[in-house]
mmCIF file of C-alpha atoms in Angstrom:
data_model
loop_
_atom_site.group_PDB
_atom_site.id
_atom_site.type_symbol
_atom_site.label_atom_id
_atom_site.label_comp_id
_atom_site.label_asym_id
_atom_site.label_seq_id
_atom_site.Cartn_x
_atom_site.Cartn_y
_atom_site.Cartn_z
ATOM 1 C CA MET A 1 0.000 0.000 0.000
ATOM 2 C CA ILE A 2 1.201 3.510 -0.802
ATOM 3 C CA GLU A 3 0.798 6.199 1.841
ATOM 4 C CA ILE A 4 0.958 9.909 1.022
ATOM 5 C CA ARG A 5 2.041 12.020 3.984
ATOM 6 C CA ARG A 6 3.795 15.268 4.865
ATOM 7 C CA ALA A 7 7.557 15.044 4.718
ATOM 8 C CA GLN A 8 9.478 15.185 7.980
ATOM 9 C CA PRO A 9 13.038 16.511 8.478
ATOM 10 C CA ALA A 10 14.323 12.923 8.650
ATOM 11 C CA ASP A 11 13.019 12.389 5.086
ATOM 12 C CA ALA A 12 15.224 15.073 3.506
ATOM 13 C CA ALA A 13 17.952 12.766 2.157
ATOM 14 C CA ASP A 14 15.378 10.370 0.695
ATOM 15 C CA VAL A 15 13.408 13.275 -0.815
ATOM 16 C CA ALA A 16 16.614 14.458 -2.487
ATOM 17 C CA SER A 17 17.320 10.962 -3.779
ATOM 18 C CA VAL A 18 13.829 10.652 -5.288
ATOM 19 C CA TYR A 19 14.199 14.078 -6.901
ATOM 20 C CA ILE A 20 17.608 13.308 -8.417
ATOM 21 C CA ARG A 21 16.716 9.810 -9.651
ATOM 22 C CA SER A 22 13.356 10.918 -11.046
ATOM 23 C CA PHE A 23 14.721 14.024 -12.757
ATOM 24 C CA ASP A 24 17.559 12.105 -14.378
ATOM 25 C CA ALA A 25 15.259 9.296 -15.578
ATOM 26 C CA ALA A 26 12.494 11.563 -16.917
ATOM 27 C CA LEU A 27 14.741 14.240 -18.397
ATOM 28 C CA PRO A 28 17.935 12.592 -19.669
ATOM 29 C CA THR A 29 18.670 15.447 -22.081
ATOM 30 C CA VAL A 30 18.259 18.216 -19.481
ATOM 31 C CA ARG A 31 21.258 19.330 -17.447
ATOM 32 C CA ARG A 32 20.303 19.900 -13.826
ATOM 33 C CA GLY A 33 21.031 23.413 -12.573
ATOM 34 C CA LYS A 34 22.564 22.159 -9.311
ATOM 35 C CA THR A 35 24.943 19.385 -8.292
ATOM 36 C CA ASP A 36 23.727 16.431 -6.241
ATOM 37 C CA GLU A 37 25.328 17.968 -3.150
ATOM 38 C CA GLU A 38 23.631 21.331 -3.728
ATOM 39 C CA ILE A 39 20.265 19.617 -4.220
ATOM 40 C CA ILE A 40 20.655 17.553 -1.052
ATOM 41 C CA ALA A 41 21.573 20.650 0.990
ATOM 42 C CA TYR A 42 18.761 22.774 -0.485
ATOM 43 C CA ILE A 43 16.130 20.120 0.147
ATOM 44 C CA ALA A 44 17.316 19.642 3.742
ATOM 45 C CA ARG A 45 17.592 23.385 4.435
ATOM 46 C CA VAL A 46 14.590 24.800 2.528
ATOM 47 C CA VAL A 47 12.269 22.349 0.813
ATOM 48 C CA VAL A 48 11.352 19.939 3.599
ATOM 49 C CA PRO A 49 11.365 22.346 6.578
ATOM 50 C CA VAL A 50 9.824 25.402 4.863
ATOM 51 C CA ARG A 51 7.688 24.281 1.927
ATOM 52 C CA GLU A 52 4.577 22.123 1.961
ATOM 53 C CA THR A 53 6.297 18.896 0.971
ATOM 54 C CA TRP A 54 4.387 15.652 0.501
ATOM 55 C CA VAL A 55 5.922 12.222 -0.012
ATOM 56 C CA ALA A 56 4.625 8.867 -1.181
ATOM 57 C CA GLU A 57 5.924 5.944 0.829
ATOM 58 C CA ARG A 58 5.731 2.241 0.003
ATOM 59 C CA ASP A 59 7.213 -0.493 2.177
ATOM 60 C CA GLY A 60 9.234 2.036 4.167
ATOM 61 C CA GLY A 61 10.823 3.739 1.155
ATOM 62 C CA LEU A 62 9.955 6.969 -0.618
ATOM 63 C CA ILE A 63 8.816 6.635 -4.232
ATOM 64 C CA GLY A 64 7.458 10.106 -4.994
ATOM 65 C CA LEU A 65 7.237 13.702 -3.862
ATOM 66 C CA MET A 66 5.216 16.839 -4.423
ATOM 67 C CA VAL A 67 6.073 20.329 -3.220
ATOM 68 C CA LEU A 68 3.489 23.095 -3.016
ATOM 69 C CA ALA A 69 4.669 26.659 -2.592
ATOM 70 C CA GLU A 70 3.425 28.087 0.682
ATOM 71 C CA ASP A 71 0.425 30.402 0.438
ATOM 72 C CA SER A 72 0.245 30.245 -3.347
ATOM 73 C CA GLY A 73 -1.128 27.987 -6.018
ATOM 74 C CA TRP A 74 2.179 26.701 -7.380
ATOM 75 C CA ILE A 75 3.174 23.071 -7.672
ATOM 76 C CA SER A 76 6.924 23.551 -7.353
ATOM 77 C CA GLN A 77 7.843 19.909 -7.844
ATOM 78 C CA LEU A 78 6.136 16.612 -8.594
ATOM 79 C CA TYR A 79 8.482 13.684 -9.144
ATOM 80 C CA LEU A 80 7.957 9.916 -9.117
ATOM 81 C CA LEU A 81 10.543 7.181 -9.328
ATOM 82 C CA PRO A 82 10.344 5.414 -12.705
ATOM 83 C CA GLU A 83 8.949 2.240 -11.134
ATOM 84 C CA ALA A 84 6.133 4.260 -9.485
ATOM 85 C CA ARG A 85 4.858 5.839 -12.707
ATOM 86 C CA GLY A 86 1.681 4.726 -14.437
ATOM 87 C CA ARG A 87 0.055 3.433 -11.246
ATOM 88 C CA GLY A 88 -2.165 6.387 -10.313
ATOM 89 C CA LEU A 89 0.219 7.973 -7.819
ATOM 90 C CA GLY A 90 0.636 11.162 -9.846
ATOM 91 C CA ASP A 91 -3.165 11.370 -10.039
ATOM 92 C CA ARG A 92 -3.333 11.157 -6.246
ATOM 93 C CA PHE A 93 -0.759 13.930 -5.860
ATOM 94 C CA VAL A 94 -2.636 16.235 -8.261
ATOM 95 C CA ALA A 95 -5.936 15.522 -6.476
ATOM 96 C CA LEU A 96 -4.249 16.435 -3.188
ATOM 97 C CA ALA A 97 -2.852 19.642 -4.698
ATOM 98 C CA LYS A 98 -6.323 20.622 -5.948
ATOM 99 C CA GLU A 99 -7.761 19.903 -2.504
ATOM 100 C CA ARG A 100 -5.045 21.965 -0.776
ATOM 101 C CA ARG A 101 -5.242 24.841 -3.311
ATOM 102 C CA PRO A 102 -8.895 24.872 -4.493
ATOM 103 C CA GLU A 103 -8.535 28.410 -5.892
ATOM 104 C CA GLY A 104 -6.284 27.116 -8.671
ATOM 105 C CA LEU A 105 -2.812 25.820 -9.474
ATOM 106 C CA GLN A 106 0.129 26.702 -11.692
ATOM 107 C CA LEU A 107 3.330 24.893 -12.561
ATOM 108 C CA TRP A 108 6.272 24.908 -14.926
ATOM 109 C CA ALA A 109 7.224 21.881 -17.022
ATOM 110 C CA PHE A 110 9.993 21.510 -19.561
ATOM 111 C CA GLN A 111 8.890 21.530 -23.188
ATOM 112 C CA VAL A 112 10.840 18.299 -23.805
ATOM 113 C CA ASN A 113 8.820 16.506 -21.113
ATOM 114 C CA GLY A 114 5.918 15.402 -23.292
ATOM 115 C CA PRO A 115 4.646 12.799 -20.807
ATOM 116 C CA ALA A 116 4.350 15.443 -18.056
ATOM 117 C CA LEU A 117 2.632 17.928 -20.362
ATOM 118 C CA ARG A 118 0.089 15.271 -21.384
ATOM 119 C CA PHE A 119 -0.384 14.194 -17.759
ATOM 120 C CA TYR A 120 -1.184 17.725 -16.597
ATOM 121 C CA ALA A 121 -3.468 18.344 -19.595
ATOM 122 C CA ARG A 122 -5.449 15.224 -18.618
ATOM 123 C CA HIS A 123 -5.926 16.836 -15.211
ATOM 124 C CA GLY A 124 -7.357 20.026 -16.675
ATOM 125 C CA PHE A 125 -4.209 22.148 -16.827
ATOM 126 C CA VAL A 126 -3.888 24.407 -19.851
ATOM 127 C CA GLU A 127 -0.806 26.008 -21.346
ATOM 128 C CA VAL A 128 -0.624 29.733 -20.625
ATOM 129 C CA GLU A 129 2.993 30.613 -21.424
ATOM 130 C CA ARG A 130 6.098 29.270 -23.170
ATOM 131 C CA THR A 131 9.627 30.513 -22.574
ATOM 132 C CA ASP A 132 13.063 29.888 -24.010
ATOM 133 C CA GLY A 133 14.281 28.796 -20.558
ATOM 134 C CA ALA A 134 16.564 31.793 -20.031
ATOM 135 C CA GLU A 135 15.060 32.369 -16.572
ATOM 136 C CA ASN A 136 15.267 28.821 -15.178
ATOM 137 C CA GLN A 137 18.337 27.174 -13.654
ATOM 138 C CA GLU A 138 18.544 24.533 -16.346
ATOM 139 C CA LYS A 139 18.279 27.058 -19.219
ATOM 140 C CA GLU A 140 15.747 24.675 -20.781
ATOM 141 C CA PRO A 141 12.637 25.873 -22.666
ATOM 142 C CA ASP A 142 9.585 25.458 -20.490
ATOM 143 C CA VAL A 143 5.811 25.782 -20.348
ATOM 144 C CA ARG A 144 3.693 27.374 -17.632
ATOM 145 C CA MET A 145 0.434 25.532 -17.127
ATOM 146 C CA GLU A 146 -2.571 26.532 -15.065
ATOM 147 C CA TRP A 147 -5.605 24.789 -13.596
ATOM 148 C CA LEU A 148 -8.647 26.797 -12.546
ATOM 149 C CA PRO A 149 -11.685 25.220 -10.854
#
């Protein structure tokens, strides 16, 4: 059984591992904007203690994460390990985000991430902006998507 719960400080290293593994598997052509060490430190210092961070746990191990920006309708991150994809877990995370932010949601996704763009479109998100990526850490063209109730 998969449990979705709020992340705790003790989860920070596992959250970072899920992020790194998921990013690298889903986006093999995208260069991450931070090193593994920088990601681990940032997640431990900022993401888990400050942001509304949710994790999916199965058999004592983390298999997914979602980060909602505090007091706004942004999904900052939603990442699943490759073996956790296609099993409804992403759907559960989006349903939780809509419950937590019923006024609406926004997110950024990379243009090369066709599966993510299709996933969010299935959940009612629409494209509202495209950029050349000059403003993101990865310098990768992206898409801003929005869901309104």
